[in-house]
Short mmCIF file of C-alpha atoms in Angstrom, two decimals:
data_model
loop_
_atom_site.label_atom_id
_atom_site.label_comp_id
_atom_site.label_asym_id
_atom_site.label_seq_id
_atom_site.Cartn_x
_atom_site.Cartn_y
_atom_site.Cartn_z
CA MET A 275 51.83 46.99 -29.01
CA ALA A 276 53.96 50.17 -28.95
CA SER A 277 53.23 52.83 -26.37
CA ALA A 278 51.44 55.95 -27.53
CA PRO A 279 53.21 59.34 -27.27
CA LEU A 280 52.81 60.88 -23.83
CA PRO A 281 49.98 63.44 -23.67
CA LEU A 282 50.93 66.99 -22.76
CA ALA A 283 48.06 67.43 -20.29
CA ALA A 284 46.43 65.27 -17.66
CA SER A 285 43.08 63.65 -18.33
CA PRO A 286 40.17 64.39 -15.98
CA ILE A 287 40.02 62.14 -12.92
CA ALA A 288 37.41 59.52 -13.78
CA PHE A 289 36.89 55.91 -12.76
CA GLY A 290 36.64 53.22 -15.43
CA THR A 291 35.47 49.62 -15.23
CA ASP A 292 37.82 48.92 -12.30
CA GLY A 293 39.41 51.96 -10.75
CA TRP A 294 41.16 55.15 -11.81
CA ARG A 295 44.18 54.70 -14.06
CA GLY A 296 46.43 56.92 -16.10
CA ILE A 297 49.99 57.67 -17.11
CA LEU A 298 52.41 58.06 -14.25
CA GLY A 299 53.76 61.58 -14.02
CA VAL A 300 50.99 62.96 -16.25
CA ASP A 301 47.66 61.70 -14.90
CA ILE A 302 48.90 59.98 -11.75
CA THR A 303 50.87 62.42 -9.62
CA MET A 304 51.21 62.83 -5.88
CA GLU A 305 49.18 66.03 -6.03
CA ARG A 306 46.25 64.25 -7.69
CA LEU A 307 46.54 60.84 -6.00
CA LEU A 308 46.33 62.00 -2.37
CA PRO A 309 42.91 63.70 -2.75
CA VAL A 310 41.55 60.70 -4.66
CA ALA A 311 42.72 58.34 -1.92
CA ALA A 312 41.21 60.59 0.74
CA ALA A 313 37.88 60.81 -1.09
CA ALA A 314 37.83 57.03 -1.57
CA ALA A 315 38.62 56.42 2.11
CA GLN A 316 35.93 58.87 3.24
CA GLU A 317 33.37 57.16 1.02
CA LEU A 318 34.36 53.72 2.34
CA ALA A 319 33.69 54.98 5.86
CA HIS A 320 30.48 56.76 4.92
CA SER A 321 29.05 53.81 2.95
CA ALA A 322 30.04 51.10 5.43
CA PRO A 323 27.27 48.85 6.79
CA ALA A 324 26.02 49.94 10.20
CA SER A 325 27.25 46.67 11.70
CA LEU A 326 30.83 47.28 10.56
CA THR A 327 32.74 49.12 13.29
CA SER A 328 36.25 48.82 11.87
CA ARG A 329 38.23 51.95 10.99
CA GLU A 330 40.86 49.98 9.10
CA VAL A 331 41.65 50.39 5.38
CA ILE A 332 43.96 47.89 3.68
CA ILE A 333 46.61 49.46 1.43
CA GLY A 334 47.99 47.20 -1.30
CA TYR A 335 50.29 47.71 -4.26
CA ASP A 336 51.84 45.90 -7.22
CA ARG A 337 55.40 45.87 -8.61
CA ARG A 338 55.15 48.90 -10.89
CA PHE A 339 57.56 51.81 -10.75
CA LEU A 340 56.86 53.91 -7.60
CA ALA A 341 53.91 51.73 -6.58
CA PRO A 342 55.38 50.89 -3.13
CA GLU A 343 56.28 54.52 -2.48
CA LEU A 344 52.86 55.82 -3.53
CA ALA A 345 51.14 53.18 -1.41
CA GLN A 346 53.10 54.45 1.58
CA ALA A 347 52.08 58.02 0.68
CA ILE A 348 48.34 57.35 0.51
CA CYS A 349 48.51 55.91 4.01
CA SER A 350 48.92 59.53 5.10
CA ALA A 351 45.78 60.50 3.17
CA VAL A 352 43.80 57.71 4.85
CA ARG A 353 45.08 58.72 8.27
CA GLY A 354 44.04 62.29 7.54
CA CYS A 355 40.45 61.03 7.26
CA GLY A 356 40.57 59.70 10.81
CA LEU A 357 40.96 56.12 9.60
CA THR A 358 43.67 53.51 10.16
CA PRO A 359 45.75 52.46 7.14
CA LEU A 360 47.25 48.97 7.20
CA LEU A 361 49.95 48.45 4.59
CA CYS A 362 50.83 45.16 2.88
CA ASP A 363 54.48 44.47 3.67
CA THR A 364 55.32 43.33 0.12
CA PRO A 365 53.83 43.71 -3.35
CA THR A 366 50.89 41.30 -3.52
CA PRO A 367 48.22 40.24 -6.00
CA THR A 368 45.20 42.51 -5.82
CA PRO A 369 42.98 39.61 -4.63
CA ALA A 370 45.25 39.31 -1.58
CA SER A 371 44.07 42.77 -0.53
CA SER A 372 40.47 41.72 -1.13
CA TRP A 373 41.05 38.60 0.97
CA ALA A 374 42.55 40.72 3.77
CA VAL A 375 39.49 43.00 3.78
CA VAL A 376 37.14 40.07 4.38
CA GLN A 377 39.42 38.23 6.78
CA ARG A 378 40.05 41.31 8.92
CA GLN A 379 36.54 42.79 8.47
CA ALA A 380 38.07 46.06 7.29
CA LEU A 381 36.26 49.00 5.67
CA GLY A 382 37.83 48.15 2.33
CA ALA A 383 41.10 48.42 0.44
CA LEU A 384 42.94 50.91 -1.75
CA VAL A 385 45.35 49.22 -4.16
CA ILE A 386 48.02 51.06 -6.14
CA THR A 387 48.08 49.22 -9.48
CA ALA A 388 47.45 49.62 -13.17
CA SER A 389 46.66 45.91 -13.57
CA HIS A 390 47.35 44.86 -17.18
CA ASN A 391 47.94 48.36 -18.62
CA PRO A 392 51.26 49.34 -20.28
CA PRO A 393 54.34 49.93 -18.09
CA GLU A 394 54.00 53.72 -18.01
CA TRP A 395 50.57 53.49 -16.37
CA LEU A 396 49.58 53.42 -12.71
CA GLY A 397 46.30 53.75 -10.87
CA LEU A 398 44.09 53.09 -7.87
CA LYS A 399 41.56 50.30 -7.33
CA ILE A 400 38.94 50.50 -4.56
CA LYS A 401 37.67 47.35 -2.84
CA GLY A 402 34.56 47.40 -0.67
CA PRO A 403 34.00 45.64 2.69
CA PHE A 404 32.67 42.57 0.85
CA GLY A 405 36.09 42.06 -0.78
CA GLY A 406 35.20 43.04 -4.34
CA SER A 407 35.41 46.12 -6.55
CA VAL A 408 33.00 48.91 -5.67
CA GLU A 409 30.21 49.74 -8.11
CA GLY A 410 29.80 52.74 -10.37
CA ASP A 411 27.54 54.62 -7.98
CA PHE A 412 30.27 54.40 -5.32
CA THR A 413 32.97 55.78 -7.62
CA GLY A 414 30.50 58.43 -8.76
CA ARG A 415 30.25 59.61 -5.15
CA VAL A 416 34.06 59.63 -4.91
CA GLU A 417 34.19 61.88 -7.96
CA THR A 418 31.52 64.14 -6.39
CA ARG A 419 33.63 64.46 -3.24
CA LEU A 420 36.63 65.44 -5.34
CA ALA A 421 34.64 68.07 -7.22
CA ALA A 422 33.29 69.52 -3.97
CA GLY A 423 36.80 70.01 -2.54
CA GLY A 424 37.45 70.57 1.14
CA LEU A 425 39.16 67.20 1.63
CA THR A 426 41.25 66.51 4.71
CA MET A 427 45.00 67.03 4.85
CA PRO A 428 47.38 64.05 4.88
CA ILE A 429 48.89 63.17 8.26
CA PRO A 430 52.36 61.56 8.02
CA GLY A 431 53.40 58.93 10.53
CA GLU A 432 54.45 55.34 11.11
CA VAL A 433 52.31 52.87 9.22
CA GLY A 434 51.30 49.46 10.50
CA GLN A 435 52.20 46.62 8.14
CA PHE A 436 51.14 42.98 7.90
CA ASP A 437 52.00 39.80 6.01
CA ALA A 438 49.29 40.01 3.38
CA MET A 439 50.86 37.35 1.17
CA GLY A 440 51.18 34.84 3.99
CA ALA A 441 47.58 35.34 5.07
CA TYR A 442 46.39 35.00 1.48
CA VAL A 443 48.32 31.79 0.81
CA ALA A 444 47.06 30.26 4.06
CA GLY A 445 43.50 31.27 3.19
CA LEU A 446 43.60 29.61 -0.24
CA GLN A 447 45.22 26.47 1.19
CA ALA A 448 42.28 26.18 3.56
CA LYS A 449 39.88 26.17 0.58
CA VAL A 450 41.70 23.73 -1.74
CA ASP A 451 43.68 20.58 -0.89
CA THR A 452 46.92 21.80 -2.41
CA ALA A 453 48.89 18.78 -1.18
CA ALA A 454 46.55 16.54 -3.17
CA LEU A 455 47.03 18.75 -6.23
CA ALA A 456 50.82 18.43 -6.00
CA GLU A 457 50.50 14.65 -5.68
CA GLY A 458 48.08 14.57 -8.61
CA LEU A 459 50.48 16.47 -10.86
CA ASP A 460 53.21 13.96 -10.03
CA ARG A 461 50.85 11.05 -10.72
CA LEU A 462 49.95 12.51 -14.14
CA GLY A 463 53.56 13.38 -14.90
CA LEU A 464 52.41 16.92 -15.66
CA THR A 465 54.50 20.05 -15.19
CA VAL A 466 52.95 23.46 -14.53
CA ILE A 467 55.06 26.40 -15.76
CA VAL A 468 53.91 29.69 -14.24
CA ASP A 469 54.49 33.07 -15.89
CA PRO A 470 53.55 35.97 -13.59
CA MET A 471 54.79 38.42 -16.27
CA HIS A 472 57.10 40.07 -13.71
CA GLY A 473 54.02 41.04 -11.69
CA SER A 474 52.95 40.80 -8.08
CA ALA A 475 51.60 37.22 -8.33
CA ALA A 476 55.15 35.90 -8.60
CA GLY A 477 55.83 33.14 -6.10
CA VAL A 478 52.19 32.58 -5.14
CA LEU A 479 51.49 29.28 -6.92
CA PRO A 480 54.80 27.64 -5.85
CA ALA A 481 54.04 28.74 -2.27
CA LEU A 482 50.54 27.26 -2.51
CA LEU A 483 51.68 23.87 -3.86
CA GLY A 484 54.68 23.66 -1.55
CA GLU A 485 58.41 23.06 -1.80
CA GLY A 486 57.92 19.41 -2.70
CA ALA A 487 56.12 20.32 -5.92
CA THR A 488 58.97 22.63 -6.90
CA ASN A 489 61.64 20.04 -6.11
CA SER A 490 59.81 17.31 -8.06
CA GLY A 491 59.48 19.48 -11.15
CA ALA A 492 55.69 19.61 -10.90
CA ILE A 493 55.81 23.40 -10.86
CA SER A 494 58.28 26.08 -11.94
CA GLU A 495 58.26 29.81 -12.70
CA ILE A 496 59.63 32.05 -15.41
CA ARG A 497 59.80 35.88 -15.42
CA ALA A 498 59.30 35.95 -11.66
CA TRP A 499 61.62 38.85 -10.86
CA ARG A 500 60.45 42.45 -10.61
CA ASP A 501 60.73 44.39 -13.86
CA PRO A 502 58.67 47.63 -13.91
CA LEU A 503 58.97 47.63 -17.72
CA PHE A 504 57.50 44.09 -17.90
CA GLY A 505 59.94 43.10 -20.63
CA GLY A 506 58.70 45.96 -22.81
CA ASN A 507 55.08 44.83 -23.15
CA PRO A 508 51.92 45.34 -21.12
CA PRO A 509 51.63 42.63 -18.43
CA GLU A 510 48.44 41.33 -20.03
CA PRO A 511 47.83 37.59 -20.55
CA LEU A 512 47.64 37.65 -24.34
CA ALA A 513 49.35 35.20 -26.70
CA ALA A 514 51.45 37.96 -28.32
CA TYR A 515 53.32 38.51 -25.03
CA LEU A 516 53.83 34.86 -24.07
CA GLY A 517 56.46 33.56 -26.49
CA GLU A 518 58.79 32.46 -23.70
CA LEU A 519 56.05 30.56 -21.87
CA ILE A 520 54.73 28.88 -25.03
CA GLY A 521 58.28 27.82 -25.92
CA ALA A 522 58.91 26.42 -22.44
CA VAL A 523 55.68 24.41 -22.51
CA GLN A 524 56.39 22.97 -25.96
CA ALA A 525 59.97 22.09 -24.99
CA SER A 526 58.84 20.23 -21.86
CA THR A 527 56.18 18.29 -23.76
CA ALA A 528 58.66 17.42 -26.53
CA ALA A 529 61.12 16.18 -23.90
CA GLY A 530 58.58 13.66 -22.63
CA ARG A 531 56.90 15.48 -19.72
CA PRO A 532 53.63 17.13 -20.80
CA ALA A 533 53.39 20.70 -19.51
CA MET A 534 50.80 23.38 -19.00
CA GLY A 535 51.46 27.08 -18.77
CA ILE A 536 49.58 29.36 -16.37
CA VAL A 537 49.94 33.10 -16.77
CA PHE A 538 48.88 35.93 -14.45
CA ASP A 539 48.58 39.61 -15.32
CA GLY A 540 50.50 42.39 -13.59
CA ASP A 541 48.43 42.44 -10.39
CA GLY A 542 47.33 38.81 -10.34
CA ASP A 543 43.60 39.12 -10.91
CA ARG A 544 43.56 37.82 -14.52
CA ILE A 545 44.51 34.35 -15.73
CA ALA A 546 45.17 32.56 -19.01
CA ALA A 547 46.84 29.26 -19.85
CA VAL A 548 48.86 27.43 -22.48
CA ASP A 549 47.98 23.81 -23.19
CA GLU A 550 50.46 20.95 -23.71
CA ARG A 551 50.67 21.66 -27.46
CA GLY A 552 51.45 25.34 -26.97
CA ARG A 553 47.92 26.59 -27.74
CA PHE A 554 46.99 29.80 -25.94
CA CYS A 555 43.87 29.32 -23.81
CA SER A 556 42.13 32.49 -22.70
CA THR A 557 39.13 32.36 -20.39
CA GLN A 558 37.08 31.79 -23.55
CA LEU A 559 38.33 28.20 -23.20
CA LEU A 560 39.00 28.07 -19.45
CA MET A 561 35.55 29.24 -18.34
CA PRO A 562 33.78 26.27 -19.94
CA LEU A 563 36.22 23.99 -18.11
CA PHE A 564 35.52 25.73 -14.79
CA ILE A 565 31.77 25.42 -15.40
CA ASP A 566 32.07 21.72 -16.16
CA HIS A 567 34.34 20.96 -13.20
CA LEU A 568 32.42 22.90 -10.57
CA ALA A 569 28.94 21.86 -11.73
CA ARG A 570 29.64 18.24 -12.67
CA ALA A 571 32.56 17.08 -10.52
CA ARG A 572 32.09 19.29 -7.45
CA GLN A 573 28.30 19.59 -7.91
CA LEU A 574 28.28 23.13 -6.56
CA PRO A 575 25.10 25.21 -6.93
CA GLY A 576 24.50 28.46 -8.78
CA SER A 577 24.14 30.17 -12.12
CA VAL A 578 26.85 31.10 -14.62
CA ILE A 579 27.64 34.77 -15.28
CA LYS A 580 29.40 35.73 -18.50
CA THR A 581 30.13 39.06 -20.11
CA VAL A 582 28.79 39.90 -23.55
CA SER A 583 32.29 39.34 -24.99
CA GLY A 584 32.37 35.76 -23.67
CA SER A 585 32.46 32.71 -25.93
CA ASP A 586 29.25 30.92 -26.87
CA LEU A 587 30.93 27.75 -25.56
CA MET A 588 30.39 29.02 -21.99
CA GLN A 589 26.64 29.06 -22.55
CA LEU A 590 26.61 25.72 -24.35
CA VAL A 591 28.46 23.93 -21.54
CA ALA A 592 26.35 25.60 -18.83
CA GLU A 593 23.08 24.70 -20.54
CA ASP A 594 24.31 21.13 -21.10
CA LEU A 595 24.60 20.89 -17.31
CA GLY A 596 21.25 22.56 -16.66
CA ARG A 597 22.65 25.86 -15.42
CA THR A 598 21.12 29.29 -16.00
CA VAL A 599 23.35 31.76 -17.86
CA ILE A 600 23.23 35.53 -17.26
CA GLU A 601 25.01 37.88 -19.70
CA MET A 602 26.42 41.17 -18.39
CA PRO A 603 28.40 44.17 -19.72
CA VAL A 604 32.20 43.97 -19.70
CA GLY A 605 33.63 44.75 -16.26
CA PHE A 606 33.90 42.42 -13.31
CA LYS A 607 32.02 44.85 -11.06
CA TYR A 608 28.82 43.78 -12.85
CA ILE A 609 29.59 40.13 -12.17
CA ALA A 610 30.46 40.92 -8.55
CA ALA A 611 27.12 42.68 -8.05
CA GLU A 612 25.33 39.54 -9.26
CA MET A 613 27.48 37.39 -6.98
CA LEU A 614 26.44 39.52 -4.01
CA SER A 615 22.73 39.29 -4.80
CA SER A 616 22.26 35.68 -5.93
CA GLU A 617 23.80 32.21 -5.90
CA VAL A 618 26.54 32.05 -8.54
CA LEU A 619 28.65 29.07 -9.57
CA VAL A 620 31.24 31.00 -11.56
CA GLY A 621 31.45 34.36 -13.29
CA GLY A 622 34.05 35.40 -15.81
CA GLU A 623 35.24 37.81 -18.46
CA GLU A 624 36.88 37.22 -21.82
CA SER A 625 39.89 39.24 -20.62
CA GLY A 626 40.90 36.76 -17.93
CA GLY A 627 38.96 37.74 -14.81
CA VAL A 628 37.18 34.82 -13.12
CA GLY A 629 35.37 34.72 -9.77
CA PHE A 630 33.71 31.89 -7.88
CA GLY A 631 30.63 31.94 -5.69
CA MET A 632 32.31 29.75 -3.07
CA HIS A 633 35.15 32.29 -2.71
CA LEU A 634 35.13 36.10 -3.11
CA PRO A 635 32.97 38.33 -5.33
CA GLU A 636 36.25 39.21 -7.00
CA ARG A 637 38.63 38.08 -9.74
CA ASP A 638 41.26 35.86 -8.16
CA ALA A 639 43.73 34.36 -10.62
CA PRO A 640 45.81 32.24 -8.19
CA PHE A 641 42.61 30.68 -6.81
CA ALA A 642 41.43 30.06 -10.37
CA ALA A 643 44.79 28.42 -11.11
CA LEU A 644 44.27 26.01 -8.21
CA LEU A 645 40.83 25.04 -9.54
CA LEU A 646 42.26 24.63 -13.04
CA ILE A 647 44.88 22.20 -11.74
CA GLU A 648 42.20 20.46 -9.67
CA ALA A 649 40.06 19.99 -12.80
CA LEU A 650 42.95 18.42 -14.68
CA VAL A 651 43.86 16.12 -11.80
CA GLU A 652 40.20 15.07 -11.51
CA GLY A 653 39.92 14.45 -15.26
CA GLY A 654 43.25 12.69 -15.57
CA VAL A 655 44.16 14.25 -18.93
CA PRO A 656 46.14 17.35 -19.99
CA LEU A 657 44.46 20.69 -20.61
CA GLY A 658 44.22 20.53 -24.41
CA GLU A 659 42.60 17.10 -24.41
CA ARG A 660 40.11 18.21 -21.77
CA ILE A 661 39.07 21.33 -23.70
CA ASP A 662 38.79 19.42 -26.99
CA ALA A 663 36.47 16.89 -25.32
CA LEU A 664 34.27 19.69 -23.97
CA GLN A 665 34.00 21.33 -27.40
CA GLN A 666 33.08 18.02 -29.03
CA ARG A 667 30.50 17.22 -26.35
CA CYS A 668 28.73 20.57 -26.54
CA GLY A 669 29.14 21.42 -30.21
CA GLY A 670 30.95 24.65 -29.54
CA ALA A 671 34.19 24.12 -31.42
CA ALA A 672 35.14 27.59 -32.63
CA ALA A 673 38.08 29.97 -32.97
CA TYR A 674 38.46 33.29 -31.16
CA ASP A 675 40.77 36.28 -31.20
CA ARG A 676 40.85 39.91 -30.07
CA LEU A 677 42.52 42.86 -31.73
CA ASP A 678 43.29 46.07 -29.85
CA LEU A 679 43.34 49.03 -32.23
CA ARG A 680 44.85 52.29 -31.06
CA LEU A 681 42.85 55.20 -32.46
CA ALA A 682 44.38 58.38 -33.85
CA ASN A 683 42.71 60.63 -31.28
CA MET A 684 39.56 61.07 -29.22
CA GLU A 685 37.76 62.79 -32.09
CA ALA A 686 38.20 59.66 -34.23
CA ARG A 687 36.75 57.65 -31.39
CA ARG A 688 33.71 59.92 -31.11
CA ARG A 689 33.05 59.72 -34.85
CA LEU A 690 33.21 55.92 -34.82
CA GLU A 691 30.98 55.66 -31.74
CA ALA A 692 28.39 57.88 -33.42
CA LYS A 693 28.48 55.87 -36.64
CA LEU A 694 28.03 52.54 -34.85
CA ALA A 695 25.15 53.92 -32.79
CA GLU A 696 23.31 55.52 -35.71
CA ALA A 697 23.85 52.90 -38.41
CA PRO A 698 25.46 49.63 -37.33
CA PRO A 699 26.63 47.43 -40.23
CA SER A 700 24.02 45.18 -41.84
CA ALA A 701 26.69 42.73 -43.03
CA VAL A 702 30.19 41.79 -41.86
CA ALA A 703 32.78 40.43 -44.29
CA GLY A 704 30.07 39.13 -46.60
CA CYS A 705 27.86 37.64 -43.86
CA PRO A 706 24.50 39.25 -42.94
CA VAL A 707 24.06 40.52 -39.38
CA LEU A 708 21.29 38.54 -37.67
CA GLU A 709 21.19 40.52 -34.42
CA VAL A 710 22.69 43.71 -32.97
CA VAL A 711 23.40 43.54 -29.23
CA THR A 712 24.19 46.80 -27.41
CA THR A 713 24.66 45.52 -23.87
CA ASP A 714 28.20 46.90 -24.04
CA GLY A 715 29.65 48.31 -27.23
CA VAL A 716 28.16 46.81 -30.40
CA LYS A 717 28.00 43.03 -30.85
CA LEU A 718 27.00 41.80 -34.30
CA ARG A 719 25.65 38.25 -34.25
CA LEU A 720 26.40 36.42 -37.51
CA GLY A 721 25.42 32.83 -36.59
CA PRO A 722 26.07 30.06 -34.03
CA SER A 723 29.44 30.69 -32.35
CA HIS A 724 30.01 33.44 -34.93
CA TRP A 725 30.02 37.11 -33.93
CA LEU A 726 31.96 40.37 -34.00
CA MET A 727 32.04 42.86 -31.14
CA LEU A 728 33.41 46.41 -31.14
CA ARG A 729 33.99 48.01 -27.74
CA PHE A 730 35.98 51.02 -26.57
CA SER A 731 38.37 50.57 -23.64
CA GLY A 732 37.36 52.15 -20.35
CA THR A 733 40.94 53.13 -19.48
CA GLU A 734 42.81 53.79 -22.74
CA PRO A 735 42.10 55.38 -26.16
CA LEU A 736 41.68 51.93 -27.69
CA LEU A 737 39.05 50.12 -29.71
CA ARG A 738 38.82 46.44 -28.83
CA LEU A 739 37.67 44.14 -31.62
CA TYR A 740 36.47 40.68 -30.57
CA CYS A 741 35.54 37.84 -32.89
CA GLU A 742 34.41 34.26 -32.52
CA ALA A 743 33.93 32.16 -35.66
CA PRO A 744 34.00 28.53 -36.81
CA THR A 745 37.62 28.73 -38.07
CA VAL A 746 40.79 30.71 -37.44
CA ALA A 747 40.74 31.90 -41.06
CA ARG A 748 37.25 33.32 -40.64
CA VAL A 749 38.23 35.07 -37.40
CA ASN A 750 41.15 36.74 -39.17
CA GLU A 751 38.94 37.73 -42.11
CA VAL A 752 36.36 39.35 -39.83
CA LEU A 753 38.96 41.20 -37.74
CA ILE A 754 40.63 42.60 -40.86
CA TRP A 755 37.21 43.78 -42.06
CA ALA A 756 36.50 45.42 -38.69
CA ARG A 757 39.88 47.13 -38.60
CA GLU A 758 39.33 48.60 -42.06
CA LEU A 759 35.90 49.81 -40.96
CA ALA A 760 37.34 51.58 -37.92
CA GLU A 761 40.25 53.14 -39.77
CA ALA A 762 38.01 54.48 -42.54
CA VAL A 763 36.03 56.70 -40.16
#
């Protein structure tokens, strides 16, 4: 998807579903970032539980242009609040900062990243003392602090650093028997090809599985070097950006060693996969597998949390195993809130974010990758076969796709939002609408495993069109219909 022309003026500072993001040099500037970091740090200190005495704030960053330098700069803003910044010594996945918060019992973390957004974007994520993204009321208070003014002045100085990546890898190895996973891959003759999309999760999975797995060919990486342009595409785990990975997987399988691709987004909190045949597997297909593995094989307790854009197959598999399913708006912060208040087996989004009740109330793609490999080793068959068996068992065989439509301007967006709110369609591509769901955006239920959802992005001037249907042809037909609807407004 081509980048939009740069705006001539900065957008107001506002937090979306996970942090504040914008275009570097327009929205994200040093002048604007330092007060935001100071307000966020002050709110972390003010909102901290009474039992938490730490004054430490973890500072993380990804591999984007100027991300390391801006992370160093916001350390001065944190110090100006009378708090102690602790800087990751290398670019790390965002969940590594979350892990460090919990491990060190810090106040929270500030992470310089724009996650999966296009290369010209940057931003700031805020993690609370529980290791997950803060909720909307927290970011609302940060915005109130900014509006009130009177923030502290940055104080330059030497910044303490620590090996965040090493601590994160050791922490995950303590939760999963990675040596057994490496042995299992060898036993199955399965190769895992990892595509970190030039992002900050590069090197994590090989480090977790060990040098032996790399030497044996059980695991390898592509696009592992830093490229702030991400090869010219957003570092988002979508099939359109994964031609090299799909080709590598198909070539390995054709050569006699079945392969699986695992892809991480730019800051390592979203995951997708490619099965041995080269089929792209978003979390619409991976979540049902996680549910089955954790509930059936591991027999872990808890409910399943899915967002409204999640596949019906998630619910079918969960109910087949006797698990309660809770549906939430899009945004992992809603899932995290549920994970903090009740017992949760797994929670996930269509866009690739998955969290586990036995781990952090946070999306953690490398940890999810370990559990994905564990599920395949336990089942003894490649990814595609395992997913096909799940679909056949639960009657949820369906096709899915998502289309991101860039709108002409904000006025076009407002007109379309008003139209959908006042008079949602009564039929979609010749099929009557059975139910209108407004949990987040507008979801039009057309039948079993058959729906269309229209939702505006929280960080970009985009309309996201989601569709699940019995066949690929029907998905394409519905998405074309939805695109024409949006463009006619």
